[in-house]
Amino acid sequence: MSREEFPTDDPAVVTCGLPYANGDLHIGHLRGYIGADAFDRALETLGQKTAYVCGSDMHGTPVAVNAEQEGVDPEAFALEWHEQYEETFPKFNVDFDNYGHTHDETNTELTREIVRTLDEAGYVYEKEIQVAYDPDADQYLPDRYVVGTCPYCGEKARGDECDEGCQRHLEPGEVEDPTSSITGNPAEYRERTHKFFEVSEFSDYLTEFLDGLEGTSNARNQPRQWIEDGLQDWCITRDMDWGIDYPGETEGEDDLVLYVWVDAPIEYIASSKQYSERVGADEYDWEEVWKDSNATGESGGEIVHFIGRDIIQHHTIFWPAMLEGADYNAPRAVAATGFITINGKGLSTSRNRAIWAEEYLNEGFHPDLLRYYLTTTGGLQQDVDFSWDAFQEKVNGELVGNVGNFLYRSTLFAYRNYEGTPDADVSEEVRERIQDAVEQFRAGVNDYSLRDVAGATTELAKFGNEYIQRNEPWNLVDDDPEEAEQVIRDCVQIAKAVAVLLEPIAPDKAQQVWEQLGEDGDVADALLEHALEAPPAEFDEPVELFDKIEDDRVEELNEKLAERVAAASDDQDADADDAEAGDDDDAASSDDGDAADAAAADLEALADERIGFEEFQDVDMRVGRIESAEGIEGADELVRLEVDIGVETRQIVAGLKQLHDVDALPGTKVVVLANLEKAELFGVESNGMVLAAGEQADLLTTHEDAAPGTKIK
Ligand SMILES: [Zn+2]
């Protein structure tokens, strides 16, 4: 089943995984919210009717545990964070059409209604299970109140998710060697009656659903394995006070509330409903988006979820099963973004290795610079590394040097010589080039590739710079004034197209260009076709759009970050136990960085056994150069490389997809183990191995000019 391309006649909804209302926002969060915001804006530029909705996740143990640590009521605690998020998101031009929260009446009512429907349809049953209990604290230990070992992969895990290992959702009672995160004591297991949602009944439906699902390949492929392994039913109740009571239960009687992952995704619907109620159903009808598909024979709305890649299972198994069971429409796409690392190491809030949202703004950087960095560094599903050096390089090179440079020089020339847009028609060459950019933008949206969406603009600006350079209008003004007018007319049109196409990624900066060109209104309302419509005849003297970031500024920022991380590490050493409960992650973009840290602190022991030099000589390692790289269909991690090793070019399969920008790999010098036995991975032969270090697959290379094929000894 393949869907009609965007824009379609059906209304869309774009959502982003809800942030737990339990701590400060950092760039790990922002990547998701900015990405989804840019996607929603790009849909609007295509002419798609759409709404971008979200809300704070108020419930669950991530909130309850943190509130308890501060000795405050979870509701007051969560509301305070919720209000802060409401203020912070707009500062990054993250423009939700509606931002609610899971504890509000709309979501509470809708959650009860959906659970009741699932119950009445026979998808919910009761079962006695073993639940972790802390006798000292005299309380049950749902989810994050308990830590232990993952039964699937053996890594350290939380009660409801294997956050440092295989990322699987864990059912109550599954985690091995349970320890209370309240007292640190071993937990007991006690028998309790809980409600289960029959996810296993939906295996066939979900297989079919995944066949039609769009978005990133990790979200489409990973769940297939889980289905093949056999789906487990989900326990949807928890022994705690904070949350939405199971419908029909007398409040307080049994302290059974719904599991946070029941009411959290329902907020996507509740928030759409609130938006509809505010603007009126004629403007935006939430039921048309979420409910009408089969009943009316129409395809229903275009539901697009942006999430962090740690919550794929929740959005591709549990959530669509709930929607299907309660007779709602299925999502069209799930786009699962990779994580953010800082200077090559995992982002870690407990170690203060993070760039906080407020901190970024306090440093005086424009939000659009971060939006550009986060949407164009790597593809959506890759992990993206942030460093102030890379940030500077991108801003100075791509925004100041390319986009800003083109816009300023062309509009300044137009202003000085013509006081605006010269009176001429756009040339055929430039018209076609702008049309290509428009097509690239459209294709980028349909491929869920923000990098391609942004690339449409930056490549067009690059063309603009070449065009002005090649035609030298400054030499034409006197000799051939008509030709000069033509060239500058073309450049002004390119500038306008840049404004229209840049808007989803950098809305303020695009608006500035728009106004610069004398245009009225909001560039956010402009459609693709406006890229080719003539700008007004007159405009004012332009100002430069972007400022260069100086080296000493970057140095200063690096020092600040290093000092902060060092200070936090000292604290941590002194007070090592509270890392677990104090560490938070969130629904949108997890900060699993402590895993990487743990690996660094916990290096593998050196091998006891020595080998002779002759044995080492049996290992044939060569300098190689990656000639081409492409992801392997169906494999989340694997990339097929063609590597030049001097004597020949080898096909090698490597697990680099999530950790590296695949498009940037060609040209990289690597070290290849050339005489490794051949292997076949996902049906692709791998003839050798590319050497890499650590969890982040840091590629080994040589630092001078050793040619491909040079033996390493
Ligand atoms: Zn695991």
XYZ file of C-alpha atoms and ligand atoms in Angstrom:
714
model
C 0.000 0.000 0.000
C 1.684 3.159 -1.059
C 0.268 6.502 -0.035
C -0.327 9.521 -2.169
C 2.569 11.990 -1.987
C 2.411 15.140 0.120
C 0.538 17.443 -0.264
C -2.685 15.411 -0.045
C -6.291 16.529 0.365
C -6.493 15.046 3.851
C -5.464 17.037 6.914
C -2.199 16.028 8.544
C -1.038 16.003 12.130
C 2.636 16.122 13.057
C 3.555 15.117 16.592
C 6.725 14.752 18.596
C 7.288 12.359 21.526
C 6.134 14.035 24.714
C 8.804 15.397 27.046
C 8.533 14.105 30.607
C 7.804 17.137 32.772
C 10.728 16.471 35.062
C 13.790 18.546 34.174
C 15.473 21.162 32.017
C 15.374 20.859 28.240
C 18.650 20.343 26.383
C 19.657 20.010 22.760
C 19.005 16.258 22.868
C 15.331 17.140 23.332
C 15.411 20.046 20.925
C 16.574 17.925 18.015
C 13.232 16.103 17.941
C 10.989 19.112 18.513
C 12.860 21.249 15.997
C 12.881 18.423 13.452
C 9.139 17.845 13.744
C 8.510 21.605 13.670
C 10.575 21.978 10.501
C 8.726 19.055 8.934
C 5.347 20.556 9.794
C 6.397 23.936 8.374
C 7.687 22.232 5.218
C 4.329 20.447 4.798
C 2.631 23.845 5.026
C 4.952 25.231 2.375
C 3.792 22.364 0.137
C 0.212 23.500 0.764
C -0.714 20.610 3.069
C -3.278 21.346 5.774
C -1.537 20.321 8.965
C -1.275 20.869 12.711
C 1.763 20.385 14.943
C 0.650 19.210 18.362
C 2.335 17.960 21.476
C 2.111 18.204 25.250
C 4.003 17.493 28.457
C 4.035 13.970 29.828
C 2.989 14.507 33.434
C 2.624 10.946 34.663
C 4.688 7.866 35.249
C 7.638 7.122 37.450
C 10.059 9.494 35.647
C 8.009 12.339 37.093
C 7.018 10.675 40.381
C 10.583 9.657 41.285
C 12.003 13.134 40.649
C 9.145 14.837 42.506
C 9.687 12.531 45.464
C 13.380 13.386 45.537
C 12.478 17.034 45.805
C 9.834 16.261 48.386
C 7.002 17.830 46.382
C 3.657 16.717 45.058
C 4.032 15.227 41.562
C 1.242 17.329 40.077
C 2.724 20.639 41.241
C 6.182 19.443 40.236
C 5.098 18.428 36.729
C 3.009 21.556 36.172
C 5.952 23.757 36.943
C 8.061 22.026 34.308
C 5.154 22.036 31.885
C 4.886 25.810 32.179
C 8.589 26.166 31.627
C 8.435 24.055 28.444
C 5.564 26.179 27.172
C 7.881 29.160 27.440
C 11.038 27.517 26.148
C 9.825 25.882 22.928
C 8.736 29.120 21.204
C 12.170 30.573 21.894
C 13.491 28.018 19.410
C 10.711 28.811 16.957
C 9.089 25.481 17.814
C 5.596 26.579 17.012
C 3.021 24.085 18.287
C -0.532 24.619 17.133
C -1.466 23.141 20.469
C 0.593 22.216 23.490
C -1.393 20.466 26.215
C -0.442 18.025 28.939
C -1.442 14.489 29.807
C -3.071 15.412 33.125
C -5.554 17.853 31.608
C -9.221 17.007 31.297
C -9.217 16.399 27.534
C -6.535 13.741 27.780
C -7.911 12.186 30.961
C -11.384 11.814 29.445
C -10.138 10.555 26.098
C -7.802 8.049 27.760
C -10.617 6.619 29.854
C -12.848 6.423 26.807
C -10.238 4.603 24.713
C -9.385 2.149 27.496
C -13.091 1.483 28.056
C -13.491 0.775 24.338
C -10.551 -1.646 24.359
C -11.962 -3.322 27.467
C -15.449 -3.656 25.963
C -14.019 -5.019 22.742
C -12.416 -7.813 24.776
C -8.778 -6.742 24.386
C -8.165 -6.346 28.127
C -7.903 -9.152 30.689
C -6.811 -9.519 34.309
C -3.880 -11.589 35.458
C -2.012 -12.204 38.694
C 1.614 -11.189 38.401
C 4.686 -10.779 40.556
C 5.334 -7.124 41.310
C 8.506 -5.740 42.886
C 8.001 -4.454 46.412
C 10.296 -2.624 48.839
C 9.499 -3.801 52.388
C 11.506 -0.988 54.011
C 9.790 1.754 52.041
C 6.522 -0.223 52.294
C 5.600 0.373 48.677
C 5.380 -1.316 45.316
C 8.131 -0.531 42.826
C 6.766 0.077 39.351
C 9.052 0.924 36.421
C 11.797 3.325 37.460
C 11.385 2.573 41.136
C 13.270 -0.605 40.372
C 16.548 -1.328 38.581
C 18.103 -4.653 37.686
C 19.359 -6.758 34.800
C 17.705 -7.086 31.400
C 16.586 -10.723 30.874
C 17.166 -10.373 27.113
C 20.636 -8.857 26.836
C 22.068 -8.864 30.364
C 22.637 -5.093 30.506
C 21.637 -2.919 33.431
C 17.983 -1.994 32.950
C 15.152 0.003 34.444
C 11.960 -1.717 35.520
C 10.168 -0.968 32.273
C 12.891 -0.551 29.696
C 16.325 -1.815 28.825
C 17.607 1.722 28.401
C 21.304 0.901 28.293
C 21.115 -2.292 26.277
C 18.687 -3.696 23.735
C 16.085 -0.892 24.227
C 13.317 -3.430 24.765
C 10.227 -2.574 26.743
C 10.188 -4.698 29.914
C 7.063 -5.941 31.591
C 6.614 -5.771 35.378
C 8.430 -8.689 37.016
C 10.753 -9.249 34.070
C 13.800 -7.377 35.298
C 16.251 -9.726 37.059
C 17.989 -9.053 40.406
C 15.555 -6.215 41.169
C 16.793 -3.483 43.471
C 14.704 -0.653 44.877
C 15.817 2.720 43.585
C 14.327 4.304 46.725
C 16.375 2.469 49.338
C 18.885 0.532 47.233
C 17.703 -2.683 48.941
C 16.957 -5.873 47.026
C 13.267 -5.882 46.135
C 10.830 -8.672 46.940
C 8.268 -9.903 44.492
C 4.613 -9.932 45.582
C 1.543 -11.163 43.781
C -0.931 -8.564 42.456
C -3.788 -8.531 39.976
C -3.224 -6.306 36.957
C -4.857 -5.469 33.626
C -3.294 -6.580 30.356
C -3.806 -5.328 26.829
C -3.753 -8.144 24.275
C -1.069 -6.802 21.959
C -0.377 -10.383 20.817
C -3.770 -10.428 19.061
C -2.515 -7.726 16.697
C 0.530 -9.512 15.209
C -0.950 -9.919 11.738
C -2.410 -6.428 11.745
C 0.910 -4.916 12.797
C 2.860 -6.805 10.130
C 0.561 -5.338 7.514
C 0.719 -1.912 9.162
C 4.528 -1.955 9.005
C 4.434 -2.849 5.300
C 2.702 0.444 4.611
C 4.472 2.562 7.197
C 6.608 5.497 6.041
C 9.321 7.341 7.923
C 12.822 6.233 8.873
C 13.980 2.677 8.157
C 14.794 1.913 11.802
C 11.150 2.487 12.736
C 9.921 0.352 9.846
C 12.343 -2.538 10.310
C 13.162 -3.047 13.993
C 9.606 -3.976 14.980
C 9.534 -6.864 12.491
C 11.997 -8.764 14.642
C 9.921 -8.158 17.751
C 6.846 -9.481 15.982
C 8.755 -12.536 14.743
C 9.987 -13.219 18.280
C 6.352 -13.240 19.407
C 4.567 -10.248 20.893
C 3.801 -10.148 24.595
C 0.697 -8.577 26.029
C 1.284 -5.320 27.870
C 0.478 -4.771 31.506
C -1.368 -1.445 31.388
C -1.814 -0.777 35.108
C 0.591 0.169 37.863
C 0.541 0.175 41.662
C 0.854 3.885 42.309
C -1.206 6.993 43.030
C 0.063 9.351 40.372
C -1.590 8.849 36.995
C -5.003 8.331 35.440
C -7.200 5.881 37.364
C -8.256 2.793 35.488
C -11.820 3.524 34.302
C -14.382 2.014 36.629
C -11.951 1.602 39.543
C -13.011 3.443 42.660
C -10.451 6.105 43.284
C -7.943 5.308 45.998
C -9.367 1.830 46.551
C -6.621 -0.159 44.952
C -4.197 2.533 43.840
C -4.215 1.137 40.315
C -3.461 3.757 37.680
C -2.890 3.369 33.962
C 0.654 2.807 32.800
C 2.094 6.108 31.545
C 2.524 4.693 28.032
C -1.254 4.338 27.730
C -2.161 7.968 28.290
C 0.993 9.560 26.854
C 0.420 8.841 23.128
C -3.295 9.549 23.539
C -2.188 13.141 24.187
C -1.423 13.325 20.441
C -5.165 12.925 19.855
C -6.226 15.037 22.846
C -3.964 17.878 21.772
C -5.364 17.730 18.204
C -8.850 17.827 19.698
C -8.017 20.903 21.763
C -6.677 22.594 18.661
C -9.869 21.768 16.753
C -12.000 23.089 19.575
C -10.069 26.334 19.567
C -10.053 27.040 15.818
C -13.310 25.289 14.928
C -13.875 22.034 13.034
C -14.222 23.882 9.712
C -10.643 25.016 10.050
C -9.254 21.766 11.416
C -11.258 18.656 12.255
C -9.446 16.298 14.627
C -11.953 13.526 13.940
C -11.208 13.675 10.236
C -7.538 13.139 11.102
C -7.893 10.447 13.706
C -11.226 8.697 13.258
C -12.860 8.751 9.876
C -10.933 6.312 7.726
C -12.932 3.129 7.383
C -16.337 4.461 8.231
C -16.440 6.863 5.306
C -14.188 4.939 2.955
C -11.749 7.844 2.928
C -8.089 7.386 3.684
C -8.237 9.447 6.886
C -5.649 11.892 8.108
C -1.908 11.910 7.597
C -0.545 11.079 11.037
C 3.206 11.656 11.290
C 5.065 10.857 14.520
C 8.555 12.137 15.265
C 10.147 10.209 18.141
C 13.522 9.289 19.616
C 14.814 5.920 18.481
C 14.543 4.522 22.025
C 10.740 4.528 21.829
C 10.219 2.825 18.475
C 8.490 -0.151 20.103
C 5.949 2.078 21.822
C 5.060 3.800 18.548
C 5.137 0.923 16.084
C 3.690 -1.912 18.169
C 1.807 -0.741 21.224
C 0.352 2.519 19.887
C -0.928 1.290 16.500
C -2.425 -1.770 18.231
C -4.267 0.546 20.628
C -5.452 2.747 17.769
C -6.666 -0.233 15.772
C -8.359 -1.824 18.806
C -10.193 1.405 19.627
C -11.085 2.065 15.974
C -8.847 5.052 15.284
C -6.757 5.716 12.174
C -3.266 4.298 11.802
C -0.149 6.493 11.620
C 1.205 7.170 8.152
C 4.807 7.649 9.267
C 7.120 7.207 12.215
C 10.384 9.132 11.968
C 12.774 7.978 14.697
C 15.724 10.283 15.273
C 19.124 9.258 16.560
C 20.672 10.526 19.765
C 22.866 13.551 20.342
C 26.428 13.182 21.519
C 28.573 16.034 22.823
C 32.172 16.156 21.637
C 31.883 12.497 20.634
C 30.645 11.336 24.035
C 27.153 10.469 25.147
C 25.035 13.363 26.324
C 24.614 12.952 30.064
C 22.454 15.200 32.199
C 23.780 13.751 35.447
C 27.322 14.530 34.342
C 26.266 17.929 33.030
C 27.650 16.970 29.633
C 24.831 18.693 27.768
C 24.057 21.933 26.042
C 21.015 23.235 27.882
C 18.316 25.123 25.993
C 18.556 28.189 28.211
C 22.337 28.080 28.166
C 22.406 28.168 24.362
C 20.138 31.202 24.292
C 22.053 32.930 27.077
C 25.193 32.643 24.995
C 23.433 34.956 22.568
C 23.184 32.614 19.593
C 20.174 32.861 17.342
C 17.860 29.817 17.634
C 17.840 29.376 13.858
C 21.547 28.548 13.908
C 20.880 25.576 16.181
C 17.860 24.603 14.096
C 20.064 24.556 11.034
C 22.812 22.578 12.776
C 20.471 19.946 14.177
C 18.495 19.407 10.977
C 21.435 19.283 8.584
C 24.114 17.393 10.513
C 23.527 13.803 9.463
C 20.270 12.162 8.459
C 17.308 11.921 10.830
C 18.094 8.475 12.147
C 21.794 9.012 12.667
C 23.293 10.008 15.957
C 24.476 13.589 15.685
C 27.523 14.899 17.460
C 27.458 18.454 18.736
C 30.623 20.377 19.420
C 31.088 24.123 19.466
C 33.815 23.664 16.842
C 31.518 21.846 14.441
C 28.802 24.417 15.171
C 31.181 27.234 14.298
C 32.293 25.469 11.130
C 28.739 24.964 9.934
C 27.587 28.480 10.776
C 30.637 30.197 9.314
C 30.926 27.967 6.258
C 27.368 27.247 5.213
C 25.318 30.091 6.663
C 27.712 33.055 6.740
C 29.923 32.017 3.816
C 27.274 30.650 1.498
C 23.630 31.590 2.211
C 24.262 34.919 3.977
C 26.967 35.941 1.562
C 24.785 35.374 -1.477
C 21.778 37.155 -0.015
C 23.749 40.180 1.126
C 25.876 40.732 -1.962
C 22.986 40.290 -4.402
C 20.407 42.394 -2.555
C 22.959 45.099 -1.709
C 23.914 45.332 -5.381
C 20.234 45.486 -6.349
C 19.531 48.179 -3.766
C 22.508 50.356 -4.706
C 21.929 50.209 -8.443
C 18.163 49.804 -8.774
C 16.763 50.584 -5.303
C 15.134 47.168 -5.483
C 14.247 44.583 -8.105
C 15.343 45.576 -11.632
C 12.679 45.585 -14.314
C 13.407 42.400 -16.306
C 12.153 38.819 -16.654
C 13.828 35.931 -14.884
C 16.095 34.049 -17.295
C 15.261 30.516 -18.369
C 18.388 29.148 -16.694
C 17.521 30.620 -13.309
C 13.845 29.749 -13.560
C 14.779 26.117 -14.163
C 17.318 26.134 -11.353
C 14.716 27.437 -8.897
C 12.260 24.819 -10.121
C 14.865 22.134 -9.422
C 15.274 23.458 -5.883
C 11.510 23.385 -5.400
C 11.419 19.750 -6.558
C 14.296 18.857 -4.268
C 12.399 20.415 -1.369
C 9.233 18.487 -2.235
C 11.138 15.218 -2.557
C 12.909 15.876 0.758
C 9.591 16.199 2.564
C 8.261 13.016 0.997
C 11.447 11.176 1.987
C 11.248 12.533 5.555
C 14.702 13.999 4.993
C 15.174 17.403 6.572
C 18.724 17.430 5.335
C 17.426 17.303 1.757
C 14.850 19.983 2.552
C 17.623 22.264 3.837
C 19.915 21.200 1.000
C 17.428 22.615 -1.510
C 18.168 26.067 -0.065
C 21.892 25.852 0.509
C 22.544 24.409 -2.940
C 20.417 27.106 -4.522
C 22.367 29.803 -2.651
C 25.592 28.168 -3.800
C 24.346 28.339 -7.362
C 23.472 32.004 -6.751
C 27.027 32.750 -5.646
C 28.433 31.012 -8.719
C 25.957 32.775 -10.963
C 26.823 36.257 -9.738
C 30.539 35.443 -9.868
C 30.307 34.081 -13.396
C 28.300 37.047 -14.737
C 30.181 39.823 -12.916
C 27.325 42.332 -12.913
C 29.670 44.970 -11.425
C 31.480 44.991 -14.786
C 28.243 45.094 -16.742
C 26.567 48.081 -15.112
C 28.322 50.554 -17.398
C 29.094 48.401 -20.462
C 25.884 46.444 -20.789
C 23.251 47.856 -18.412
C 20.486 45.636 -19.784
C 22.495 42.494 -19.116
C 23.342 43.770 -15.617
C 19.645 44.254 -14.883
C 18.947 40.733 -16.104
C 21.603 39.199 -13.857
C 20.457 41.084 -10.773
C 16.808 40.374 -11.513
C 17.750 36.678 -11.502
C 19.631 37.048 -8.234
C 16.732 38.775 -6.488
C 14.454 35.920 -7.571
C 16.915 33.391 -6.189
C 16.965 35.370 -2.925
C 13.197 35.189 -2.727
C 13.220 31.450 -3.439
C 15.835 31.006 -0.707
C 13.529 32.787 1.756
C 10.576 30.531 0.901
C 12.603 27.311 1.047
C 14.622 28.253 4.142
C 11.556 29.055 6.249
C 10.953 25.547 7.716
C 14.548 25.299 8.897
C 15.267 28.920 9.907
C 11.931 30.764 10.212
C 13.192 34.073 11.670
C 16.049 34.389 9.234
C 13.763 33.597 6.307
C 11.301 36.241 7.522
C 14.147 38.743 7.658
C 15.003 38.032 4.005
C 11.322 38.236 3.100
C 10.965 41.675 4.644
C 14.278 42.709 3.173
C 12.822 42.066 -0.266
C 9.911 44.357 0.551
C 7.414 41.491 0.854
C 4.391 41.866 3.142
C 3.085 39.317 5.596
C 4.696 36.121 6.794
C 7.014 33.991 4.748
C 5.559 31.102 6.780
C 2.379 31.539 4.729
C 4.248 31.408 1.428
C 3.808 28.337 -0.773
C 6.309 26.721 -3.107
C 4.937 28.561 -6.127
C 5.804 31.889 -4.504
C 9.475 31.044 -5.032
C 8.963 31.999 -8.675
C 6.710 35.018 -8.264
C 8.271 38.448 -8.760
C 9.337 40.329 -5.611
C 8.244 43.983 -5.112
C 10.023 46.570 -7.259
C 11.483 48.494 -4.323
C 13.260 47.537 -1.144
C 15.545 49.054 1.484
C 19.231 48.688 2.111
C 19.894 45.141 3.328
C 21.705 44.100 6.494
C 23.818 40.992 6.851
C 21.833 37.953 7.938
C 24.396 35.940 9.882
C 27.391 36.816 12.063
C 30.616 34.910 11.960
C 31.513 33.008 15.140
C 35.091 33.849 16.146
C 37.679 31.305 17.282
C 38.183 32.794 20.752
C 34.442 32.525 21.356
C 34.551 28.800 20.579
C 37.561 28.370 22.825
C 35.715 30.055 25.658
C 32.636 27.859 25.142
C 34.753 24.706 25.078
C 36.434 25.674 28.331
C 33.125 26.382 30.021
C 31.754 22.999 28.992
C 34.902 21.135 30.051
C 34.924 22.813 33.469
C 31.300 22.021 34.014
C 31.678 18.350 33.079
C 34.729 18.068 35.345
C 32.840 19.635 38.264
C 29.903 17.283 37.767
C 32.215 14.256 37.580
C 33.786 15.236 40.914
C 30.345 15.463 42.483
C 29.479 12.135 41.016
C 32.539 10.386 42.377
C 31.730 11.692 45.833
C 28.123 10.680 45.584
C 28.004 7.814 43.173
C 24.726 6.184 44.165
C 22.215 8.779 43.172
C 23.069 8.708 39.517
C 20.389 6.218 38.626
C 17.279 7.818 40.049
C 18.445 11.326 39.295
C 19.126 10.622 35.675
C 16.251 11.373 33.434
C 15.398 10.724 29.906
C 12.318 11.524 27.986
C 9.943 10.385 25.393
C 11.385 12.328 22.505
C 15.103 11.971 22.598
C 16.807 9.974 25.227
C 20.072 10.830 26.870
C 21.501 7.373 27.126
C 24.954 8.823 27.393
C 25.763 7.303 30.736
C 26.114 4.003 28.929
C 29.026 5.387 26.945
C 30.534 6.817 30.114
C 30.224 3.559 31.926
C 32.123 1.904 29.096
C 34.912 4.461 29.399
C 35.256 3.964 33.137
C 35.024 0.234 32.787
C 37.646 -0.636 30.177
C 38.179 -4.201 29.144
C 41.076 -5.875 30.889
C 44.253 -6.283 28.838
C 44.748 -9.703 27.281
C 46.946 -11.938 29.429
C 48.356 -13.957 26.628
C 51.185 -12.475 24.542
C 51.527 -13.235 20.826
C 54.739 -13.503 18.826
C 55.702 -10.997 16.131
C 55.209 -13.691 13.516
C 51.627 -14.181 14.567
C 51.073 -10.440 14.288
C 52.543 -10.557 10.809
C 49.793 -12.962 9.821
C 47.366 -10.102 10.309
C 47.265 -8.239 6.999
C 46.138 -4.688 7.732
C 46.102 -2.125 4.954
C 45.413 1.539 4.486
C 42.139 1.896 2.589
C 40.043 4.715 1.212
C 36.258 4.509 1.194
C 35.090 5.034 -2.383
C 31.366 4.700 -1.838
C 28.939 3.970 0.995
C 25.267 3.061 1.047
C 22.879 1.731 3.663
C 21.801 -1.896 3.303
C 18.054 -2.208 2.866
C 16.439 -3.845 5.865
C 19.475 -3.529 8.139
C 19.435 -0.735 10.685
C 23.131 -0.580 11.362
C 24.820 -1.857 8.228
C 26.445 0.009 5.397
C 27.896 -1.472 2.199
C 31.282 0.096 1.472
C 33.545 -0.025 -1.550
C 37.035 0.398 -0.158
C 40.108 0.978 -2.293
C 43.006 -0.969 -0.742
C 45.506 -0.210 -3.486
C 45.769 -3.671 -5.026
C 42.018 -3.897 -5.449
C 38.695 -2.446 -4.367
C 36.869 -4.461 -1.714
C 33.216 -4.686 -0.797
C 33.017 -4.485 2.992
C 29.943 -4.427 5.238
C 30.282 -2.316 8.378
C 27.933 -1.339 11.235
C 28.204 2.399 10.743
C 24.742 3.510 9.692
C 23.543 4.936 13.017
C 26.867 6.331 14.073
C 28.192 8.031 10.962
C 26.890 10.266 8.240
C 26.862 7.683 5.445
C 26.998 10.309 2.703
C 30.134 11.799 4.228
C 32.031 8.490 4.348
C 33.393 8.447 0.778
C 36.914 9.854 0.763
C 37.573 8.780 4.369
C 40.880 6.960 4.925
C 40.480 3.856 7.033
C 42.393 0.817 8.238
C 41.227 -2.485 6.768
C 41.810 -5.993 8.073
C 42.310 -7.497 4.631
C 42.765 -11.208 5.346
C 39.728 -11.739 7.549
C 37.542 -14.637 6.392
C 34.733 -13.524 4.127
C 31.320 -13.252 5.708
C 27.785 -12.647 4.504
C 25.614 -10.073 6.272
C 22.005 -9.454 5.208
C 22.805 -11.294 1.987
C 25.745 -9.014 1.204
C 29.279 -10.409 1.087
C 31.806 -8.647 3.298
C 35.382 -9.079 2.152
C 37.444 -7.704 5.029
C 36.789 -5.471 8.020
C 37.096 -1.744 8.625
C 38.656 -1.138 12.051
C 36.920 1.126 14.524
C 37.114 1.867 18.231
C 34.423 1.863 20.851
C 30.663 2.249 21.030
C 30.673 5.202 18.662
C 32.645 3.271 15.992
C 35.443 5.833 15.911
C 37.164 4.919 12.623
C 40.883 4.168 12.635
C 42.882 6.108 10.090
C 46.410 7.242 9.257
C 47.481 10.837 9.671
C 49.990 11.458 6.917
C 49.916 10.490 3.265
C 50.223 6.685 3.336
C 48.590 5.532 0.085
C 45.780 2.962 -0.097
C 47.276 -0.516 0.042
C 50.160 0.423 2.362
C 50.672 -2.406 4.828
C 50.352 -1.545 8.504
C 53.119 -2.968 10.653
Zn 18.195 -5.556 27.039
